[in-house]
Amino acid sequence: MTARDTAAGTELATRLVVAGDAGVAEAARVLAAGGMVAFPTETVYGLGADAGNGEAIARLYAAKGRPTFNPLIAHVASATAARKLARFNTAAERLAAAFWPGPLTLVLPKAADCPVAALATAGLDSIAVRLPQHAVAQALLRAFGGPVVAPSANRSGHVSPTTAAHVLADLGGRIDLIVDGGATPLGLESTIVACLGESLGESLGEPGLLRPGGVPRAAIEQVLGFPLAAATAACGQAAPRAPGMFGSHYAPRTRLRLDARAVGGREALLAFGPRLAQGAAAAVKILNLSARGDLIEAAANLFSHLRALDSAGADAIAVMPIPHHGLGEAINDRLRRAATG
Ligand code: TXA
Ligand code: MG
């Protein structure tokens, strides 16, 4: 990755390779090095990053220009690989058997030892998993050998790309590599179904449609033998607010105090930068999002640090000010939601 900082942000030399053995091998190498690779799936082009690499995922959010950390879909090469990330209830097993590989994403309870970075799931206990059908996507997932998170490869607020040219127009200079595999056959995102039954209790247990997409509702209901629930019933607060947007957020139980310049009694400290807030020595526990003041590193640490401080037994978590530029906007958005939630 040859990166150059410009006034507009970090500029990358985006390379374009043709899908094929050499292109796929190069794409897998870039992913392993923490880079961002756009690749075709049967639905739309995805922008992939190593699902286990929090900083690579933070760079991906920055490249898309997302003002918030929306949870991402983890793409896997096999159903066996999917089972290492999430727990499947009966409905999920049936849907996976019927529609994988293919344009169906399942939102499932995260496995206890799920290797996907907390930032990719926005700190949630659930994870979206998809086994794509496209030959290039499958080859890349096998060559990389691990889960790849991939939102649609467009700038935030733009439409999903169905050709490499769309990706280049939207993300040229912001990502490392584009694998050109021609136009995507479906041109419509995957259908997302939540199967959270076992983790959220009976009333929230019905499989629910979170986003219509490549697999029609009727086909899913035929396999299940009963109608899909409304998203609210399936996911509680995870109901869509707008197509493709979900209002579910990780919120700590401990009260958050934002823009803290000093630490009060019985408070834990979520720090940022090299100089700690006043009175930090007396904090119940201190975790620094980034001691060197790097917003990419801070984003990668955000949800795991919040969880760790939430269980520290403090009366409140004091959060030092975070600059509002770059990924700082999304970090501050999440902190504000966590503080009022
Ligand atoms: O067809 C597709 O699904 C494409 C290709 C690249 O695979 N990907 C895609 O990703 O459309 P994206 O990030 O543009 O949309 C994924 C949607 C988001 O709206 C996100 O909120 C939702 O999935 N999502 C992800 N994880 C979730 C979770 N744990 N709970 C609820 N919604 C989730
Ligand atoms: Mg999208």
Tab-separated table of C-alpha atoms and ligand atoms in Angstrom:
chain	number	residue	atom	x	y	z
A	1	MET	CA	0.000	0.000	0.000
A	2	THR	CA	1.594	3.211	-1.122
A	3	ALA	CA	-0.298	5.886	0.751
A	4	ARG	CA	0.071	9.634	0.529
A	5	ASP	CA	-1.664	12.112	2.790
A	6	THR	CA	-3.422	14.913	0.955
A	7	ALA	CA	-5.769	17.653	2.077
A	8	ALA	CA	-8.682	15.415	1.049
A	9	GLY	CA	-7.426	12.461	3.081
A	10	THR	CA	-5.140	9.538	2.356
A	11	GLU	CA	-4.687	8.862	-1.338
A	12	LEU	CA	-3.907	5.347	-2.512
A	13	ALA	CA	-2.719	4.218	-5.926
A	14	THR	CA	-5.753	2.092	-6.840
A	15	ARG	CA	-4.744	-0.782	-9.133
A	16	LEU	CA	-7.073	-2.704	-11.427
A	17	VAL	CA	-6.508	-6.416	-12.144
A	18	VAL	CA	-8.469	-8.806	-14.308
A	19	ALA	CA	-10.102	-11.711	-12.464
A	20	GLY	CA	-8.061	-14.887	-12.968
A	21	ASP	CA	-5.525	-16.880	-11.004
A	22	ALA	CA	-2.902	-14.116	-10.868
A	23	GLY	CA	-5.426	-11.362	-10.072
A	24	VAL	CA	-7.069	-13.400	-7.320
A	25	ALA	CA	-3.702	-14.336	-5.782
A	26	GLU	CA	-2.680	-10.671	-5.766
A	27	ALA	CA	-6.001	-9.693	-4.183
A	28	ALA	CA	-5.515	-12.288	-1.418
A	29	ARG	CA	-2.019	-10.887	-0.732
A	30	VAL	CA	-3.386	-7.331	-0.464
A	31	LEU	CA	-6.093	-8.490	1.977
A	32	ALA	CA	-3.503	-10.333	4.097
A	33	ALA	CA	-1.413	-7.140	4.221
A	34	GLY	CA	-4.376	-5.207	5.643
A	35	GLY	CA	-5.421	-3.617	2.355
A	36	MET	CA	-8.812	-2.983	0.715
A	37	VAL	CA	-9.896	-4.958	-2.354
A	38	ALA	CA	-13.067	-4.485	-4.394
A	39	PHE	CA	-14.310	-7.742	-5.931
A	40	PRO	CA	-17.419	-8.971	-7.767
A	41	THR	CA	-20.123	-11.065	-6.121
A	42	GLU	CA	-23.330	-12.320	-7.742
A	43	THR	CA	-25.166	-9.314	-6.227
A	44	VAL	CA	-22.950	-6.213	-6.398
A	45	TYR	CA	-19.234	-5.424	-6.041
A	46	GLY	CA	-18.055	-5.614	-2.438
A	47	LEU	CA	-15.201	-3.721	-0.796
A	48	GLY	CA	-13.310	-6.374	1.131
A	49	ALA	CA	-10.976	-6.278	4.119
A	50	ASP	CA	-9.578	-8.951	6.449
A	51	ALA	CA	-12.413	-9.508	8.954
A	52	GLY	CA	-9.924	-10.124	11.740
A	53	ASN	CA	-7.992	-6.866	11.217
A	54	GLY	CA	-9.632	-3.948	13.067
A	55	GLU	CA	-7.394	-1.291	11.545
A	56	ALA	CA	-8.003	-2.554	7.997
A	57	ILE	CA	-11.741	-2.342	8.744
A	58	ALA	CA	-11.348	1.184	10.119
A	59	ARG	CA	-9.628	2.212	6.869
A	60	LEU	CA	-12.513	0.636	4.950
A	61	TYR	CA	-15.081	2.790	6.787
A	62	ALA	CA	-12.893	5.830	6.065
A	63	ALA	CA	-12.649	4.929	2.356
A	64	LYS	CA	-16.442	4.619	2.077
A	65	GLY	CA	-16.851	7.890	3.926
A	66	ARG	CA	-19.508	6.395	6.211
A	67	PRO	CA	-20.480	8.872	8.913
A	68	THR	CA	-21.413	5.948	11.210
A	69	PHE	CA	-20.104	2.444	11.839
A	70	ASN	CA	-22.798	0.271	10.197
A	71	PRO	CA	-22.166	-3.409	10.903
A	72	LEU	CA	-20.649	-5.290	7.942
A	73	ILE	CA	-21.344	-8.674	6.319
A	74	ALA	CA	-18.661	-11.332	6.844
A	75	HIS	CA	-18.172	-13.317	3.623
A	76	VAL	CA	-16.992	-16.924	3.906
A	77	ALA	CA	-15.912	-19.682	1.510
A	78	SER	CA	-17.929	-22.513	3.065
A	79	ALA	CA	-20.694	-23.361	5.514
A	80	THR	CA	-18.014	-24.863	7.760
A	81	ALA	CA	-16.245	-21.492	7.857
A	82	ALA	CA	-19.570	-19.795	8.655
A	83	ARG	CA	-20.057	-22.032	11.712
A	84	LYS	CA	-16.821	-20.697	13.208
A	85	LEU	CA	-18.327	-17.191	13.202
A	86	ALA	CA	-21.938	-17.729	14.286
A	87	ARG	CA	-24.461	-20.061	15.879
A	88	PHE	CA	-27.142	-21.542	13.595
A	89	ASN	CA	-30.636	-22.324	14.881
A	90	THR	CA	-32.942	-24.671	12.960
A	91	ALA	CA	-34.310	-21.946	10.695
A	92	ALA	CA	-30.789	-20.753	9.864
A	93	GLU	CA	-29.666	-24.315	9.050
A	94	ARG	CA	-32.591	-24.740	6.666
A	95	LEU	CA	-32.034	-21.417	4.905
A	96	ALA	CA	-28.301	-22.028	4.530
A	97	ALA	CA	-28.933	-25.497	3.100
A	98	ALA	CA	-31.451	-24.102	0.607
A	99	PHE	CA	-29.794	-20.844	-0.506
A	100	TRP	CA	-26.013	-21.059	0.071
A	101	PRO	CA	-23.975	-20.324	-1.872
A	102	GLY	CA	-26.143	-17.440	-3.029
A	103	PRO	CA	-27.558	-13.973	-2.386
A	104	LEU	CA	-28.812	-14.596	1.162
A	105	THR	CA	-27.227	-13.027	4.253
A	106	LEU	CA	-28.045	-14.480	7.678
A	107	VAL	CA	-27.830	-12.346	10.834
A	108	LEU	CA	-26.988	-14.801	13.620
A	109	PRO	CA	-25.738	-14.829	17.215
A	110	LYS	CA	-21.977	-14.358	17.178
A	111	ALA	CA	-19.975	-17.452	18.174
A	112	ALA	CA	-18.152	-17.164	21.492
A	113	ASP	CA	-14.718	-17.321	19.862
A	114	CYS	CA	-15.686	-15.457	16.684
A	115	PRO	CA	-12.453	-14.077	15.167
A	116	VAL	CA	-14.172	-11.102	13.492
A	117	ALA	CA	-13.061	-7.709	14.850
A	118	ALA	CA	-15.561	-5.912	17.114
A	119	LEU	CA	-15.562	-2.876	14.798
A	120	ALA	CA	-16.952	-4.973	11.902
A	121	THR	CA	-20.053	-5.890	13.904
A	122	ALA	CA	-20.246	-2.420	15.479
A	123	GLY	CA	-19.924	-4.071	18.869
A	124	LEU	CA	-23.122	-6.132	18.441
A	125	ASP	CA	-23.563	-9.709	19.703
A	126	SER	CA	-24.915	-10.687	16.282
A	127	ILE	CA	-23.074	-11.061	12.994
A	128	ALA	CA	-24.173	-11.009	9.353
A	129	VAL	CA	-22.744	-13.956	7.383
A	130	ARG	CA	-22.897	-14.679	3.669
A	131	LEU	CA	-21.546	-17.402	1.406
A	132	PRO	CA	-21.453	-15.854	-2.087
A	133	GLN	CA	-21.926	-17.836	-5.263
A	134	HIS	CA	-19.800	-15.794	-7.694
A	135	ALA	CA	-16.752	-17.777	-8.895
A	136	VAL	CA	-14.362	-14.835	-8.380
A	137	ALA	CA	-15.636	-14.151	-4.857
A	138	GLN	CA	-15.317	-17.836	-3.997
A	139	ALA	CA	-11.796	-18.061	-5.433
A	140	LEU	CA	-10.722	-14.981	-3.486
A	141	LEU	CA	-12.205	-16.252	-0.201
A	142	ARG	CA	-10.469	-19.609	-0.636
A	143	ALA	CA	-7.144	-17.986	-1.595
A	144	PHE	CA	-7.291	-15.621	1.388
A	145	GLY	CA	-8.302	-18.445	3.713
A	146	GLY	CA	-10.402	-16.465	6.213
A	147	PRO	CA	-13.553	-14.352	6.511
A	148	VAL	CA	-13.665	-11.118	4.518
A	149	VAL	CA	-15.949	-8.259	5.515
A	150	ALA	CA	-17.359	-6.440	2.531
A	151	PRO	CA	-19.923	-3.667	2.300
A	152	SER	CA	-21.023	-2.676	-1.181
A	153	ALA	CA	-18.051	-0.968	-2.891
A	154	ASN	CA	-19.562	2.512	-3.169
A	155	ARG	CA	-19.075	5.821	-1.379
A	156	SER	CA	-21.549	6.259	1.458
A	157	GLY	CA	-24.901	7.488	0.100
A	158	HIS	CA	-24.169	6.384	-3.476
A	159	VAL	CA	-25.778	3.411	-5.217
A	160	SER	CA	-24.194	-0.045	-5.122
A	161	PRO	CA	-21.721	-0.723	-7.968
A	162	THR	CA	-22.337	-3.501	-10.488
A	163	THR	CA	-19.183	-3.008	-12.626
A	164	ALA	CA	-15.491	-2.410	-11.921
A	165	ALA	CA	-15.863	0.965	-13.672
A	166	HIS	CA	-18.515	2.020	-11.116
A	167	VAL	CA	-16.143	1.078	-8.297
A	168	LEU	CA	-13.256	2.991	-9.872
A	169	ALA	CA	-15.401	6.100	-10.371
A	170	ASP	CA	-16.550	6.013	-6.739
A	171	LEU	CA	-13.495	4.763	-4.857
A	172	GLY	CA	-10.498	5.344	-7.155
A	173	GLY	CA	-7.646	6.765	-5.041
A	174	ARG	CA	-9.252	5.477	-1.842
A	175	ILE	CA	-8.709	1.691	-2.062
A	176	ASP	CA	-5.797	-0.581	-3.005
A	177	LEU	CA	-7.121	-2.926	-5.663
A	178	ILE	CA	-10.131	-3.664	-7.870
A	179	VAL	CA	-10.621	-7.168	-9.266
A	180	ASP	CA	-12.532	-6.787	-12.533
A	181	GLY	CA	-14.813	-9.779	-13.048
A	182	GLY	CA	-17.288	-8.099	-15.383
A	183	ALA	CA	-20.813	-6.975	-14.560
A	184	THR	CA	-22.433	-8.618	-11.524
A	185	PRO	CA	-25.291	-10.943	-12.587
A	186	LEU	CA	-27.968	-9.847	-10.081
A	187	GLY	CA	-27.238	-6.162	-9.608
A	188	LEU	CA	-29.231	-6.156	-6.382
A	189	GLU	CA	-27.898	-6.717	-2.853
A	190	SER	CA	-28.436	-9.923	-0.892
A	191	THR	CA	-31.619	-10.548	1.073
A	192	ILE	CA	-30.905	-10.244	4.810
A	193	VAL	CA	-32.760	-12.520	7.257
A	194	ALA	CA	-32.222	-12.461	11.033
A	195	CYS	CA	-32.310	-15.833	12.819
A	196	LEU	CA	-31.563	-14.761	16.367
A	197	GLY	CA	-34.000	-17.067	18.143
A	198	GLU	CA	-31.849	-18.816	20.643
A	199	SER	CA	-29.943	-15.745	21.876
A	200	LEU	CA	-32.800	-13.298	22.248
A	201	GLY	CA	-35.581	-15.479	23.636
A	202	GLU	CA	-38.883	-16.717	22.270
A	203	SER	CA	-40.641	-13.438	21.494
A	204	LEU	CA	-37.725	-12.314	19.340
A	205	GLY	CA	-37.063	-15.746	17.955
A	206	GLU	CA	-38.924	-15.675	14.660
A	207	PRO	CA	-36.772	-15.316	11.569
A	208	GLY	CA	-37.339	-11.818	10.200
A	209	LEU	CA	-36.693	-10.040	6.926
A	210	LEU	CA	-34.200	-7.197	7.495
A	211	ARG	CA	-33.613	-6.273	3.857
A	212	PRO	CA	-35.300	-7.506	0.686
A	213	GLY	CA	-32.820	-8.530	-2.006
A	214	GLY	CA	-31.688	-11.234	-4.398
A	215	VAL	CA	-33.677	-14.086	-2.848
A	216	PRO	CA	-37.425	-13.339	-2.920
A	217	ARG	CA	-39.381	-13.462	0.341
A	218	ALA	CA	-41.730	-16.131	-1.039
A	219	ALA	CA	-38.841	-18.516	-1.729
A	220	ILE	CA	-37.601	-18.105	1.844
A	221	GLU	CA	-41.067	-18.596	3.335
A	222	GLN	CA	-41.548	-21.736	1.269
A	223	VAL	CA	-38.383	-23.260	2.735
A	224	LEU	CA	-39.328	-22.219	6.271
A	225	GLY	CA	-42.935	-23.322	5.948
A	226	PHE	CA	-44.178	-20.157	7.674
A	227	PRO	CA	-44.138	-16.387	7.025
A	228	LEU	CA	-41.147	-14.211	7.898
A	229	ALA	CA	-41.675	-11.943	10.895
A	230	ALA	CA	-41.423	-8.166	10.657
A	231	ALA	CA	-37.893	-6.952	11.339
A	232	THR	CA	-38.952	-5.471	14.686
A	233	ALA	CA	-40.141	-8.843	15.980
A	234	ALA	CA	-36.997	-10.562	14.766
A	235	CYS	CA	-34.455	-8.087	16.034
A	236	GLY	CA	-35.985	-5.844	18.669
A	237	GLN	CA	-34.378	-2.450	18.166
A	238	ALA	CA	-32.518	-3.688	15.103
A	239	ALA	CA	-35.501	-2.763	12.933
A	240	PRO	CA	-34.618	-0.943	9.739
A	241	ARG	CA	-35.085	2.814	9.816
A	242	ALA	CA	-34.493	3.099	6.108
A	243	PRO	CA	-33.752	0.424	3.529
A	244	GLY	CA	-30.428	-1.165	4.416
A	245	MET	CA	-30.117	0.755	7.670
A	246	PHE	CA	-30.565	-0.720	11.097
A	247	GLY	CA	-30.983	1.169	14.337
A	248	SER	CA	-29.383	-1.422	16.562
A	249	HIS	CA	-26.421	-0.208	18.570
A	250	TYR	CA	-24.117	-1.563	21.180
A	251	ALA	CA	-24.724	0.460	24.343
A	252	PRO	CA	-22.695	0.002	27.530
A	253	ARG	CA	-24.601	-0.336	30.815
A	254	THR	CA	-22.217	2.065	32.526
A	255	ARG	CA	-22.993	5.769	32.036
A	256	LEU	CA	-20.714	7.590	29.584
A	257	ARG	CA	-19.465	11.131	30.259
A	258	LEU	CA	-18.219	12.669	27.002
A	259	ASP	CA	-15.560	15.355	26.403
A	260	ALA	CA	-14.065	14.702	29.823
A	261	ARG	CA	-10.945	16.741	30.569
A	262	ALA	CA	-10.645	15.398	34.116
A	263	VAL	CA	-11.468	12.078	35.784
A	264	GLY	CA	-13.963	12.096	38.674
A	265	GLY	CA	-14.347	9.707	41.609
A	266	ARG	CA	-15.007	6.022	40.758
A	267	GLU	CA	-14.738	6.718	37.009
A	268	ALA	CA	-12.998	4.636	34.368
A	269	LEU	CA	-11.193	6.548	31.599
A	270	LEU	CA	-11.463	6.027	27.853
A	271	ALA	CA	-8.445	8.035	26.769
A	272	PHE	CA	-7.279	9.388	23.409
A	273	GLY	CA	-3.831	10.734	22.603
A	274	PRO	CA	-0.538	10.942	24.453
A	275	ARG	CA	-1.652	13.250	27.293
A	276	LEU	CA	-4.155	11.748	29.743
A	277	ALA	CA	-6.993	13.715	31.331
A	278	GLN	CA	-6.401	15.300	34.736
A	279	GLY	CA	-6.685	12.929	37.672
A	280	ALA	CA	-6.197	9.864	35.431
A	281	ALA	CA	-4.004	8.218	38.062
A	282	ALA	CA	-7.107	7.745	40.265
A	283	ALA	CA	-9.226	6.147	37.480
A	284	VAL	CA	-10.757	2.729	38.167
A	285	LYS	CA	-9.275	1.567	34.863
A	286	ILE	CA	-7.723	3.326	31.848
A	287	LEU	CA	-7.782	2.231	28.230
A	288	ASN	CA	-6.405	4.428	25.466
A	289	LEU	CA	-8.106	4.360	22.044
A	290	SER	CA	-4.814	5.494	20.523
A	291	ALA	CA	-1.898	6.788	22.554
A	292	ARG	CA	-0.403	8.247	19.347
A	293	GLY	CA	-3.649	10.044	18.513
A	294	ASP	CA	-4.411	7.997	15.388
A	295	LEU	CA	-8.133	7.890	14.507
A	296	ILE	CA	-7.806	4.639	12.486
A	297	GLU	CA	-6.307	2.878	15.510
A	298	ALA	CA	-8.936	4.507	17.740
A	299	ALA	CA	-11.808	3.213	15.595
A	300	ALA	CA	-10.364	-0.298	15.625
A	301	ASN	CA	-10.249	-0.219	19.455
A	302	LEU	CA	-13.540	1.599	20.117
A	303	PHE	CA	-16.010	-1.252	20.765
A	304	SER	CA	-13.607	-3.637	22.500
A	305	HIS	CA	-12.377	-0.862	24.844
A	306	LEU	CA	-15.961	0.212	25.619
A	307	ARG	CA	-16.854	-3.371	26.545
A	308	ALA	CA	-13.768	-3.800	28.712
A	309	LEU	CA	-14.426	-0.542	30.592
A	310	ASP	CA	-18.127	-1.387	30.911
A	311	SER	CA	-17.199	-4.426	32.994
A	312	ALA	CA	-14.635	-2.590	35.146
A	313	GLY	CA	-17.177	-1.824	37.899
A	314	ALA	CA	-16.870	1.970	37.559
A	315	ASP	CA	-19.734	4.413	38.283
A	316	ALA	CA	-19.169	6.069	34.897
A	317	ILE	CA	-16.811	6.031	31.938
A	318	ALA	CA	-15.150	9.380	31.287
A	319	VAL	CA	-14.369	9.769	27.587
A	320	MET	CA	-11.683	12.233	26.526
A	321	PRO	CA	-12.463	14.550	23.574
A	322	ILE	CA	-11.988	12.927	20.151
A	323	PRO	CA	-11.197	15.171	17.168
A	324	HIS	CA	-14.122	15.355	14.746
A	325	HIS	CA	-12.256	14.952	11.432
A	326	GLY	CA	-11.813	11.730	9.419
A	327	LEU	CA	-13.092	8.682	11.316
A	328	GLY	CA	-13.530	10.937	14.367
A	329	GLU	CA	-17.008	11.810	13.100
A	330	ALA	CA	-18.120	8.155	13.187
A	331	ILE	CA	-16.402	7.543	16.539
A	332	ASN	CA	-18.152	10.568	18.059
A	333	ASP	CA	-21.474	9.462	16.539
A	334	ARG	CA	-21.206	6.065	18.280
A	335	LEU	CA	-20.068	7.604	21.558
A	336	ARG	CA	-22.991	10.038	21.513
A	337	ARG	CA	-25.466	7.189	20.896
A	338	ALA	CA	-23.842	5.105	23.632
A	339	ALA	CA	-24.047	8.054	26.035
A	340	THR	CA	-27.763	8.654	25.472
A	341	GLY	CA	-28.836	5.036	24.939
B	1	TXA	O1	-25.157	-8.292	-1.563
B	1	TXA	C1	-24.645	-7.860	-0.528
B	1	TXA	O2	-25.084	-8.134	0.592
B	1	TXA	C2	-23.409	-6.973	-0.697
B	1	TXA	C3	-22.280	-7.829	-1.246
B	1	TXA	C4	-20.979	-7.074	-1.361
B	1	TXA	O3	-22.113	-8.980	-0.454
B	1	TXA	N1	-23.036	-6.356	0.553
B	1	TXA	C5	-23.780	-5.358	1.114
B	1	TXA	O4	-23.215	-4.846	2.288
B	1	TXA	O5	-24.805	-4.950	0.668
B	1	TXA	P1	-23.696	-3.453	2.939
B	1	TXA	O6	-22.683	-3.157	4.024
B	1	TXA	O7	-23.825	-2.404	1.887
B	1	TXA	O8	-25.072	-3.790	3.596
B	1	TXA	C6	-25.130	-4.701	4.670
B	1	TXA	C7	-26.298	-4.425	5.551
B	1	TXA	C8	-26.165	-3.091	6.267
B	1	TXA	O9	-27.313	-2.320	6.053
B	1	TXA	C9	-26.032	-3.462	7.738
B	1	TXA	O10	-26.687	-2.555	8.572
B	1	TXA	C10	-26.665	-4.851	7.792
B	1	TXA	O11	-26.332	-5.430	6.567
B	1	TXA	N2	-26.104	-5.649	8.891
B	1	TXA	C11	-24.851	-6.136	9.002
B	1	TXA	N3	-24.671	-6.774	10.169
B	1	TXA	C12	-25.835	-6.688	10.843
B	1	TXA	C13	-26.294	-7.147	12.124
B	1	TXA	N4	-25.487	-7.798	12.960
B	1	TXA	N5	-27.575	-6.860	12.482
B	1	TXA	C14	-28.403	-6.201	11.635
B	1	TXA	N6	-28.008	-5.738	10.423
B	1	TXA	C15	-26.770	-5.971	10.026
B	2	MG	MG	-24.394	-0.754	0.796
